[in-house]
Amino acid sequence: MPDAIFAHPRLAPVYDVFDGDRDDLAAYLDIVGELGAERVLDVGCGTGCLAIVLAESGRIVMGADPARASLEVARAKDVRARITWVHGDATALPPFDADLAVMTGNVAQVFLTDEDWAGALQGIHAALRPRGYLVFETRRPEWRAWEKWAAEAGRLAVDIPGVGSVEQRTEVTGVNLPFVSIRGTYTFRADGAVIVSDSTLRFRSRHEVESSLITHGYRVLDVRQAPDRPAREFVFIAQRTT
Ligand SMILES: C[S@@+](CC[C@H](N)C(=O)[O-])C[C@H]1O[C@@H](n2cnc3c(N)ncnc32)[C@H](O)[C@@H]1O
């Protein structure tokens, strides 16, 4: 069950506003070009920010996400209906013969158990063409992002056209490494509705991720920095070995 911030029908439509500028996506577009990918699968596509840009660049795109409310936001952006939207998680991807699968926005950290992560890697493997690529990011545990989040925790109010003023309050609710839990509390000032979204993320080491990729039929071609977040992220470029 995805977190409320992705799955709640009132929170998903305001997700992009609080997520801010997507300076992270340019590097993924560059990698898609570098690897010559024409068929791209966006796993955990959320509100479709990358999928839309990829489709605009002429790629054949499938976006998959288990949060129906986020998919509805994504579909509304896809005014020319160029993208295939799939309601489902990484273990339930339809055949797509993708040249490349991508997970942006630290989707890799939502898979909390080894079984969930293994299932995602296997599901993506099956949706890729032979020798297809998997590109994704995960926050470096060494960066200790949760400490920055705790220090920066606070309130942010934004006026959203058609919705009114919405206040977001964020807090770190638990650190039990490799798991970190965070809470966002959203107050819709127009009617006073308060909706809470709790999330838990898993921070995996570089070694742990590389080992799991190898176990599940990938070779690791490169591990890069995210140019917009230097030293904070691992960006894995992996390829099916078969
Ligand atoms: C932080 S958002 C990132 C969304 C998008 N990739 C982006 O960059 O804007 C994480 C996404 O992972 C999705 N998600 C949660 N569990 C998932 C699963 N088991 N398989 C695939 N996606 C999942 C959520 O619904 C959410 O849309």
PDB file of C-alpha atoms and ligand atoms in Angstrom:
ATOM      1  CA  MET A   1       0.000   0.000   0.000  1.00  0.00           C
ATOM      2  CA  PRO A   2       1.713   3.241  -1.113  1.00  0.00           C
ATOM      3  CA  ASP A   3       2.010   6.113   1.350  1.00  0.00           C
ATOM      4  CA  ALA A   4      -0.841   8.628   1.560  1.00  0.00           C
ATOM      5  CA  ILE A   5       1.240  11.358  -0.078  1.00  0.00           C
ATOM      6  CA  PHE A   6       1.131   9.250  -3.274  1.00  0.00           C
ATOM      7  CA  ALA A   7      -2.180   7.440  -2.871  1.00  0.00           C
ATOM      8  CA  HIS A   8      -4.576   9.847  -1.148  1.00  0.00           C
ATOM      9  CA  PRO A   9      -6.873  11.594  -3.644  1.00  0.00           C
ATOM     10  CA  ARG A  10      -6.320  14.988  -1.975  1.00  0.00           C
ATOM     11  CA  LEU A  11      -2.565  14.644  -1.425  1.00  0.00           C
ATOM     12  CA  ALA A  12      -1.431  13.276  -4.798  1.00  0.00           C
ATOM     13  CA  PRO A  13      -2.653  16.404  -6.675  1.00  0.00           C
ATOM     14  CA  VAL A  14      -0.512  18.670  -4.428  1.00  0.00           C
ATOM     15  CA  TYR A  15       2.591  16.417  -4.465  1.00  0.00           C
ATOM     16  CA  ASP A  16       4.329  18.238  -7.327  1.00  0.00           C
ATOM     17  CA  VAL A  17       3.889  21.635  -5.674  1.00  0.00           C
ATOM     18  CA  PHE A  18       5.699  20.560  -2.523  1.00  0.00           C
ATOM     19  CA  ASP A  19       8.263  18.504  -4.453  1.00  0.00           C
ATOM     20  CA  GLY A  20       9.523  21.702  -6.131  1.00  0.00           C
ATOM     21  CA  ASP A  21      11.780  22.042  -9.162  1.00  0.00           C
ATOM     22  CA  ARG A  22      12.828  18.765 -10.728  1.00  0.00           C
ATOM     23  CA  ASP A  23      16.475  19.574 -11.354  1.00  0.00           C
ATOM     24  CA  ASP A  24      17.164  15.860 -10.898  1.00  0.00           C
ATOM     25  CA  LEU A  25      15.469  14.798 -14.132  1.00  0.00           C
ATOM     26  CA  ALA A  26      17.906  16.349 -16.628  1.00  0.00           C
ATOM     27  CA  ALA A  27      20.616  13.837 -15.714  1.00  0.00           C
ATOM     28  CA  TYR A  28      18.204  10.952 -16.351  1.00  0.00           C
ATOM     29  CA  LEU A  29      17.296  12.344 -19.762  1.00  0.00           C
ATOM     30  CA  ASP A  30      20.995  12.525 -20.543  1.00  0.00           C
ATOM     31  CA  ILE A  31      21.495   8.888 -19.485  1.00  0.00           C
ATOM     32  CA  VAL A  32      18.541   7.760 -21.610  1.00  0.00           C
ATOM     33  CA  GLY A  33      20.199   9.481 -24.573  1.00  0.00           C
ATOM     34  CA  GLU A  34      23.650   8.155 -23.728  1.00  0.00           C
ATOM     35  CA  LEU A  35      22.346   4.563 -23.649  1.00  0.00           C
ATOM     36  CA  GLY A  36      20.313   5.031 -26.824  1.00  0.00           C
ATOM     37  CA  ALA A  37      17.068   3.952 -25.162  1.00  0.00           C
ATOM     38  CA  GLU A  38      13.883   4.336 -27.202  1.00  0.00           C
ATOM     39  CA  ARG A  39      11.500   2.248 -25.070  1.00  0.00           C
ATOM     40  CA  VAL A  40      11.603   3.456 -21.480  1.00  0.00           C
ATOM     41  CA  LEU A  41       9.797   2.053 -18.459  1.00  0.00           C
ATOM     42  CA  ASP A  42       9.344   4.455 -15.532  1.00  0.00           C
ATOM     43  CA  VAL A  43       8.865   2.300 -12.421  1.00  0.00           C
ATOM     44  CA  GLY A  44       7.193   4.141  -9.551  1.00  0.00           C
ATOM     45  CA  CYS A  45       6.420   6.953 -11.986  1.00  0.00           C
ATOM     46  CA  GLY A  46       4.283   8.802  -9.441  1.00  0.00           C
ATOM     47  CA  THR A  47       2.799  11.930 -10.973  1.00  0.00           C
ATOM     48  CA  GLY A  48       4.662  11.236 -14.205  1.00  0.00           C
ATOM     49  CA  CYS A  49       7.169  14.112 -14.274  1.00  0.00           C
ATOM     50  CA  LEU A  50       9.891  12.124 -16.053  1.00  0.00           C
ATOM     51  CA  ALA A  51       7.540  10.020 -18.179  1.00  0.00           C
ATOM     52  CA  ILE A  52       5.996  13.149 -19.690  1.00  0.00           C
ATOM     53  CA  VAL A  53       9.374  14.642 -20.613  1.00  0.00           C
ATOM     54  CA  LEU A  54      10.510  11.335 -22.091  1.00  0.00           C
ATOM     55  CA  ALA A  55       7.368  11.065 -24.224  1.00  0.00           C
ATOM     56  CA  GLU A  56       7.855  14.655 -25.395  1.00  0.00           C
ATOM     57  CA  SER A  57      11.345  13.666 -26.527  1.00  0.00           C
ATOM     58  CA  GLY A  58       9.798  11.009 -28.784  1.00  0.00           C
ATOM     59  CA  ARG A  59      10.437   7.922 -26.656  1.00  0.00           C
ATOM     60  CA  ILE A  60       7.899   5.129 -26.235  1.00  0.00           C
ATOM     61  CA  VAL A  61       7.079   5.256 -22.540  1.00  0.00           C
ATOM     62  CA  MET A  62       5.307   3.107 -19.989  1.00  0.00           C
ATOM     63  CA  GLY A  63       4.765   4.490 -16.481  1.00  0.00           C
ATOM     64  CA  ALA A  64       3.831   2.146 -13.644  1.00  0.00           C
ATOM     65  CA  ASP A  65       2.818   2.968 -10.097  1.00  0.00           C
ATOM     66  CA  PRO A  66       0.684   1.309  -7.409  1.00  0.00           C
ATOM     67  CA  ALA A  67      -0.766   4.664  -6.288  1.00  0.00           C
ATOM     68  CA  ARG A  68      -3.879   5.233  -8.377  1.00  0.00           C
ATOM     69  CA  ALA A  69      -4.273   8.878  -7.290  1.00  0.00           C
ATOM     70  CA  SER A  70      -0.739   9.704  -8.514  1.00  0.00           C
ATOM     71  CA  LEU A  71      -1.393   7.912 -11.791  1.00  0.00           C
ATOM     72  CA  GLU A  72      -4.517  10.035 -12.297  1.00  0.00           C
ATOM     73  CA  VAL A  73      -2.418  13.183 -11.895  1.00  0.00           C
ATOM     74  CA  ALA A  74       0.099  11.764 -14.369  1.00  0.00           C
ATOM     75  CA  ARG A  75      -2.588  10.802 -16.882  1.00  0.00           C
ATOM     76  CA  ALA A  76      -4.059  14.321 -16.764  1.00  0.00           C
ATOM     77  CA  LYS A  77      -0.669  15.727 -17.829  1.00  0.00           C
ATOM     78  CA  ASP A  78      -0.488  13.306 -20.757  1.00  0.00           C
ATOM     79  CA  VAL A  79      -2.899  15.325 -22.877  1.00  0.00           C
ATOM     80  CA  ARG A  80      -1.941  13.546 -26.107  1.00  0.00           C
ATOM     81  CA  ALA A  81      -2.293  10.109 -24.474  1.00  0.00           C
ATOM     82  CA  ARG A  82       1.143   9.025 -25.631  1.00  0.00           C
ATOM     83  CA  ILE A  83       2.085   7.087 -22.505  1.00  0.00           C
ATOM     84  CA  THR A  84       0.935   3.655 -21.373  1.00  0.00           C
ATOM     85  CA  TRP A  85      -0.002   4.009 -17.687  1.00  0.00           C
ATOM     86  CA  VAL A  86      -0.047   0.860 -15.588  1.00  0.00           C
ATOM     87  CA  HIS A  87      -1.594   0.625 -12.148  1.00  0.00           C
ATOM     88  CA  GLY A  88       0.673  -1.824 -10.383  1.00  0.00           C
ATOM     89  CA  ASP A  89       3.878  -2.252  -8.467  1.00  0.00           C
ATOM     90  CA  ALA A  90       7.312  -3.322  -9.661  1.00  0.00           C
ATOM     91  CA  THR A  91       6.440  -7.003  -9.293  1.00  0.00           C
ATOM     92  CA  ALA A  92       3.448  -6.762 -11.631  1.00  0.00           C
ATOM     93  CA  LEU A  93       4.839  -5.098 -14.733  1.00  0.00           C
ATOM     94  CA  PRO A  94       3.391  -6.186 -18.070  1.00  0.00           C
ATOM     95  CA  PRO A  95       5.798  -7.314 -20.808  1.00  0.00           C
ATOM     96  CA  PHE A  96       7.296  -4.206 -22.428  1.00  0.00           C
ATOM     97  CA  ASP A  97      10.668  -5.206 -23.886  1.00  0.00           C
ATOM     98  CA  ALA A  98      12.095  -1.975 -22.484  1.00  0.00           C
ATOM     99  CA  ASP A  99      15.516  -0.734 -23.526  1.00  0.00           C
ATOM    100  CA  LEU A 100      15.779   0.923 -20.152  1.00  0.00           C
ATOM    101  CA  ALA A 101      13.877   1.009 -16.869  1.00  0.00           C
ATOM    102  CA  VAL A 102      14.286   3.925 -14.529  1.00  0.00           C
ATOM    103  CA  MET A 103      13.409   4.667 -10.903  1.00  0.00           C
ATOM    104  CA  THR A 104      13.741   8.362 -10.066  1.00  0.00           C
ATOM    105  CA  GLY A 105      12.916  10.115  -6.813  1.00  0.00           C
ATOM    106  CA  ASN A 106      14.568   7.424  -4.685  1.00  0.00           C
ATOM    107  CA  VAL A 107      11.819   4.905  -5.452  1.00  0.00           C
ATOM    108  CA  ALA A 108      14.384   2.183  -4.645  1.00  0.00           C
ATOM    109  CA  GLN A 109      14.143   3.155  -0.981  1.00  0.00           C
ATOM    110  CA  VAL A 110      10.443   2.247  -0.668  1.00  0.00           C
ATOM    111  CA  PHE A 111      11.256  -1.470  -0.862  1.00  0.00           C
ATOM    112  CA  LEU A 112      11.774  -2.204   2.815  1.00  0.00           C
ATOM    113  CA  THR A 113      12.393  -5.945   2.969  1.00  0.00           C
ATOM    114  CA  ASP A 114      14.946  -7.982   1.053  1.00  0.00           C
ATOM    115  CA  GLU A 115      12.025  -9.894  -0.462  1.00  0.00           C
ATOM    116  CA  ASP A 116      10.356  -6.701  -1.717  1.00  0.00           C
ATOM    117  CA  TRP A 117      13.598  -5.459  -3.236  1.00  0.00           C
ATOM    118  CA  ALA A 118      14.318  -8.835  -4.840  1.00  0.00           C
ATOM    119  CA  GLY A 119      10.785  -8.913  -6.247  1.00  0.00           C
ATOM    120  CA  ALA A 120      11.246  -5.449  -7.759  1.00  0.00           C
ATOM    121  CA  LEU A 121      14.566  -6.354  -9.388  1.00  0.00           C
ATOM    122  CA  GLN A 122      13.053  -9.553 -10.785  1.00  0.00           C
ATOM    123  CA  GLY A 123       9.920  -7.798 -12.051  1.00  0.00           C
ATOM    124  CA  ILE A 124      11.967  -5.124 -13.801  1.00  0.00           C
ATOM    125  CA  HIS A 125      14.327  -7.750 -15.256  1.00  0.00           C
ATOM    126  CA  ALA A 126      11.347  -9.459 -16.882  1.00  0.00           C
ATOM    127  CA  ALA A 127      10.083  -6.188 -18.363  1.00  0.00           C
ATOM    128  CA  LEU A 128      13.448  -5.335 -19.950  1.00  0.00           C
ATOM    129  CA  ARG A 129      14.671  -6.573 -23.312  1.00  0.00           C
ATOM    130  CA  PRO A 130      17.751  -8.797 -23.277  1.00  0.00           C
ATOM    131  CA  ARG A 131      20.730  -6.627 -22.226  1.00  0.00           C
ATOM    132  CA  GLY A 132      18.333  -3.841 -21.271  1.00  0.00           C
ATOM    133  CA  TYR A 133      19.405  -1.235 -18.717  1.00  0.00           C
ATOM    134  CA  LEU A 134      18.191  -0.378 -15.236  1.00  0.00           C
ATOM    135  CA  VAL A 135      19.034   3.090 -13.909  1.00  0.00           C
ATOM    136  CA  PHE A 136      18.052   4.287 -10.447  1.00  0.00           C
ATOM    137  CA  GLU A 137      19.179   6.311  -7.474  1.00  0.00           C
ATOM    138  CA  THR A 138      19.233   5.748  -3.750  1.00  0.00           C
ATOM    139  CA  ARG A 139      20.419   8.098  -1.014  1.00  0.00           C
ATOM    140  CA  ARG A 140      23.894   7.372   0.302  1.00  0.00           C
ATOM    141  CA  PRO A 141      23.577   6.281   3.954  1.00  0.00           C
ATOM    142  CA  GLU A 142      26.877   8.100   4.660  1.00  0.00           C
ATOM    143  CA  TRP A 143      25.171  11.418   3.919  1.00  0.00           C
ATOM    144  CA  ARG A 144      22.800  10.810   6.864  1.00  0.00           C
ATOM    145  CA  ALA A 145      19.965  12.678   5.195  1.00  0.00           C
ATOM    146  CA  TRP A 146      17.687  12.060   8.184  1.00  0.00           C
ATOM    147  CA  GLU A 147      19.826  14.387  10.306  1.00  0.00           C
ATOM    148  CA  LYS A 148      19.363  17.212   7.811  1.00  0.00           C
ATOM    149  CA  TRP A 149      15.645  16.461   7.580  1.00  0.00           C
ATOM    150  CA  ALA A 150      15.301  16.606  11.356  1.00  0.00           C
ATOM    151  CA  ALA A 151      17.192  19.917  11.493  1.00  0.00           C
ATOM    152  CA  GLU A 152      15.117  21.391   8.672  1.00  0.00           C
ATOM    153  CA  ALA A 153      11.756  20.045   9.854  1.00  0.00           C
ATOM    154  CA  GLY A 154       9.128  22.724   9.829  1.00  0.00           C
ATOM    155  CA  ARG A 155       6.112  24.163   8.138  1.00  0.00           C
ATOM    156  CA  LEU A 156       5.590  25.386   4.604  1.00  0.00           C
ATOM    157  CA  ALA A 157       2.355  26.899   3.327  1.00  0.00           C
ATOM    158  CA  VAL A 158       1.641  27.196  -0.376  1.00  0.00           C
ATOM    159  CA  ASP A 159      -1.305  28.725  -2.259  1.00  0.00           C
ATOM    160  CA  ILE A 160      -2.406  26.247  -4.883  1.00  0.00           C
ATOM    161  CA  PRO A 161      -4.801  27.391  -7.627  1.00  0.00           C
ATOM    162  CA  GLY A 162      -8.148  25.646  -7.301  1.00  0.00           C
ATOM    163  CA  VAL A 163      -7.195  24.160  -3.929  1.00  0.00           C
ATOM    164  CA  GLY A 164      -6.345  27.115  -1.706  1.00  0.00           C
ATOM    165  CA  SER A 165      -3.671  27.381   0.931  1.00  0.00           C
ATOM    166  CA  VAL A 166      -2.153  24.079   2.016  1.00  0.00           C
ATOM    167  CA  GLU A 167       0.310  23.774   4.880  1.00  0.00           C
ATOM    168  CA  GLN A 168       2.858  20.971   5.001  1.00  0.00           C
ATOM    169  CA  ARG A 169       4.514  20.070   8.294  1.00  0.00           C
ATOM    170  CA  THR A 170       7.368  17.574   8.114  1.00  0.00           C
ATOM    171  CA  GLU A 171       9.112  15.637  10.858  1.00  0.00           C
ATOM    172  CA  VAL A 172      11.393  12.653  11.283  1.00  0.00           C
ATOM    173  CA  THR A 173       9.448  10.167  13.401  1.00  0.00           C
ATOM    174  CA  GLY A 174      11.962   7.351  13.721  1.00  0.00           C
ATOM    175  CA  VAL A 175      15.548   6.374  12.959  1.00  0.00           C
ATOM    176  CA  ASN A 176      16.197   2.670  13.286  1.00  0.00           C
ATOM    177  CA  LEU A 177      18.841   2.130  10.634  1.00  0.00           C
ATOM    178  CA  PRO A 178      18.643   1.084   7.909  1.00  0.00           C
ATOM    179  CA  PHE A 179      15.079   2.379   8.286  1.00  0.00           C
ATOM    180  CA  VAL A 180      14.056   6.006   8.636  1.00  0.00           C
ATOM    181  CA  SER A 181      10.452   7.102   9.131  1.00  0.00           C
ATOM    182  CA  ILE A 182       9.096  10.508   8.265  1.00  0.00           C
ATOM    183  CA  ARG A 183       5.694  12.137   8.546  1.00  0.00           C
ATOM    184  CA  GLY A 184       4.081  14.863   6.512  1.00  0.00           C
ATOM    185  CA  THR A 185       0.984  16.528   7.914  1.00  0.00           C
ATOM    186  CA  TYR A 186      -1.073  18.489   5.402  1.00  0.00           C
ATOM    187  CA  THR A 187      -3.678  21.040   6.418  1.00  0.00           C
ATOM    188  CA  PHE A 188      -6.082  22.261   3.753  1.00  0.00           C
ATOM    189  CA  ARG A 189      -7.052  25.679   5.010  1.00  0.00           C
ATOM    190  CA  ALA A 190     -10.100  25.917   2.729  1.00  0.00           C
ATOM    191  CA  ASP A 191     -11.994  23.319   4.772  1.00  0.00           C
ATOM    192  CA  GLY A 192      -9.624  22.544   7.652  1.00  0.00           C
ATOM    193  CA  ALA A 193      -8.996  18.957   6.538  1.00  0.00           C
ATOM    194  CA  VAL A 194      -5.835  17.483   8.042  1.00  0.00           C
ATOM    195  CA  ILE A 195      -4.280  14.483   6.312  1.00  0.00           C
ATOM    196  CA  VAL A 196      -1.223  12.660   7.618  1.00  0.00           C
ATOM    197  CA  SER A 197       1.202  10.724   5.432  1.00  0.00           C
ATOM    198  CA  ASP A 198       3.705   8.378   7.075  1.00  0.00           C
ATOM    199  CA  SER A 199       6.621   6.946   5.104  1.00  0.00           C
ATOM    200  CA  THR A 200       9.471   4.609   5.898  1.00  0.00           C
ATOM    201  CA  LEU A 201      12.565   4.439   3.719  1.00  0.00           C
ATOM    202  CA  ARG A 202      15.410   1.936   3.673  1.00  0.00           C
ATOM    203  CA  PHE A 203      18.965   3.165   3.254  1.00  0.00           C
ATOM    204  CA  ARG A 204      21.074   0.492   1.524  1.00  0.00           C
ATOM    205  CA  SER A 205      24.835   0.634   1.191  1.00  0.00           C
ATOM    206  CA  ARG A 206      26.502   0.680  -2.197  1.00  0.00           C
ATOM    207  CA  HIS A 207      27.793  -2.840  -1.588  1.00  0.00           C
ATOM    208  CA  GLU A 208      24.336  -4.095  -0.653  1.00  0.00           C
ATOM    209  CA  VAL A 209      22.785  -2.675  -3.813  1.00  0.00           C
ATOM    210  CA  GLU A 210      25.557  -3.948  -6.070  1.00  0.00           C
ATOM    211  CA  SER A 211      25.334  -7.458  -4.581  1.00  0.00           C
ATOM    212  CA  SER A 212      21.575  -7.557  -5.009  1.00  0.00           C
ATOM    213  CA  LEU A 213      21.841  -6.438  -8.626  1.00  0.00           C
ATOM    214  CA  ILE A 214      24.361  -9.179  -9.393  1.00  0.00           C
ATOM    215  CA  THR A 215      22.243 -11.799  -7.600  1.00  0.00           C
ATOM    216  CA  HIS A 216      19.240 -10.884  -9.713  1.00  0.00           C
ATOM    217  CA  GLY A 217      20.834 -11.006 -13.139  1.00  0.00           C
ATOM    218  CA  TYR A 218      22.360  -7.576 -13.681  1.00  0.00           C
ATOM    219  CA  ARG A 219      25.896  -6.321 -14.102  1.00  0.00           C
ATOM    220  CA  VAL A 220      26.790  -2.940 -12.629  1.00  0.00           C
ATOM    221  CA  LEU A 221      28.196  -0.713 -15.368  1.00  0.00           C
ATOM    222  CA  ASP A 222      28.683   2.419 -13.315  1.00  0.00           C
ATOM    223  CA  VAL A 223      27.816   4.124 -10.047  1.00  0.00           C
ATOM    224  CA  ARG A 224      27.569   7.879 -10.441  1.00  0.00           C
ATOM    225  CA  GLN A 225      26.756  10.993  -8.499  1.00  0.00           C
ATOM    226  CA  ALA A 226      23.489  12.801  -9.022  1.00  0.00           C
ATOM    227  CA  PRO A 227      24.770  16.090 -10.529  1.00  0.00           C
ATOM    228  CA  ASP A 228      22.115  18.131  -8.724  1.00  0.00           C
ATOM    229  CA  ARG A 229      22.853  16.452  -5.346  1.00  0.00           C
ATOM    230  CA  PRO A 230      26.598  15.793  -5.310  1.00  0.00           C
ATOM    231  CA  ALA A 231      27.791  13.319  -2.641  1.00  0.00           C
ATOM    232  CA  ARG A 232      24.242  12.558  -1.549  1.00  0.00           C
ATOM    233  CA  GLU A 233      23.116   9.860  -3.950  1.00  0.00           C
ATOM    234  CA  PHE A 234      24.315   6.732  -5.679  1.00  0.00           C
ATOM    235  CA  VAL A 235      23.057   6.532  -9.256  1.00  0.00           C
ATOM    236  CA  PHE A 236      23.361   2.938 -10.442  1.00  0.00           C
ATOM    237  CA  ILE A 237      23.632   2.084 -14.125  1.00  0.00           C
ATOM    238  CA  ALA A 238      23.005  -1.644 -14.430  1.00  0.00           C
ATOM    239  CA  GLN A 239      22.398  -3.963 -17.362  1.00  0.00           C
ATOM    240  CA  ARG A 240      20.746  -7.343 -17.734  1.00  0.00           C
ATOM    241  CA  THR A 241      23.455  -9.945 -18.157  1.00  0.00           C
ATOM    242  CA  THR A 242      21.265 -11.948 -20.557  1.00  0.00           C
TER     243      THR A 242
HETATM  244  C1  LIG B   1       9.093   9.626  -4.093  1.00  0.00           C
HETATM  245  S1  LIG B   1       7.911   9.025  -5.245  1.00  0.00           S
HETATM  246  C2  LIG B   1       8.790   9.192  -6.770  1.00  0.00           C
HETATM  247  C3  LIG B   1       7.865   9.319  -7.948  1.00  0.00           C
HETATM  248  C4  LIG B   1       8.557   9.583  -9.303  1.00  0.00           C
HETATM  249  N1  LIG B   1       9.469   8.530  -9.654  1.00  0.00           N
HETATM  250  C5  LIG B   1       9.257  10.897  -9.300  1.00  0.00           C
HETATM  251  O1  LIG B   1      10.478  10.960  -9.466  1.00  0.00           O
HETATM  252  O2  LIG B   1       8.542  11.923  -9.168  1.00  0.00           O
HETATM  253  C6  LIG B   1       7.931   7.259  -4.947  1.00  0.00           C
HETATM  254  C7  LIG B   1       6.937   6.486  -5.803  1.00  0.00           C
HETATM  255  O3  LIG B   1       7.123   5.073  -5.606  1.00  0.00           O
HETATM  256  C8  LIG B   1       5.854   4.476  -5.705  1.00  0.00           C
HETATM  257  N2  LIG B   1       5.871   3.130  -5.133  1.00  0.00           N
HETATM  258  C9  LIG B   1       5.616   2.747  -3.857  1.00  0.00           C
HETATM  259  N3  LIG B   1       5.695   1.412  -3.745  1.00  0.00           N
HETATM  260  C10 LIG B   1       6.025   0.936  -4.979  1.00  0.00           C
HETATM  261  C11 LIG B   1       6.222  -0.371  -5.516  1.00  0.00           C
HETATM  262  N4  LIG B   1       6.132  -1.454  -4.738  1.00  0.00           N
HETATM  263  N5  LIG B   1       6.531  -0.517  -6.840  1.00  0.00           N
HETATM  264  C12 LIG B   1       6.625   0.611  -7.615  1.00  0.00           C
HETATM  265  N6  LIG B   1       6.440   1.859  -7.159  1.00  0.00           N
HETATM  266  C13 LIG B   1       6.143   2.028  -5.859  1.00  0.00           C
HETATM  267  C14 LIG B   1       4.946   5.448  -4.963  1.00  0.00           C
HETATM  268  O4  LIG B   1       3.577   5.230  -5.216  1.00  0.00           O
HETATM  269  C15 LIG B   1       5.484   6.782  -5.469  1.00  0.00           C
HETATM  270  O5  LIG B   1       4.807   7.203  -6.622  1.00  0.00           O
END
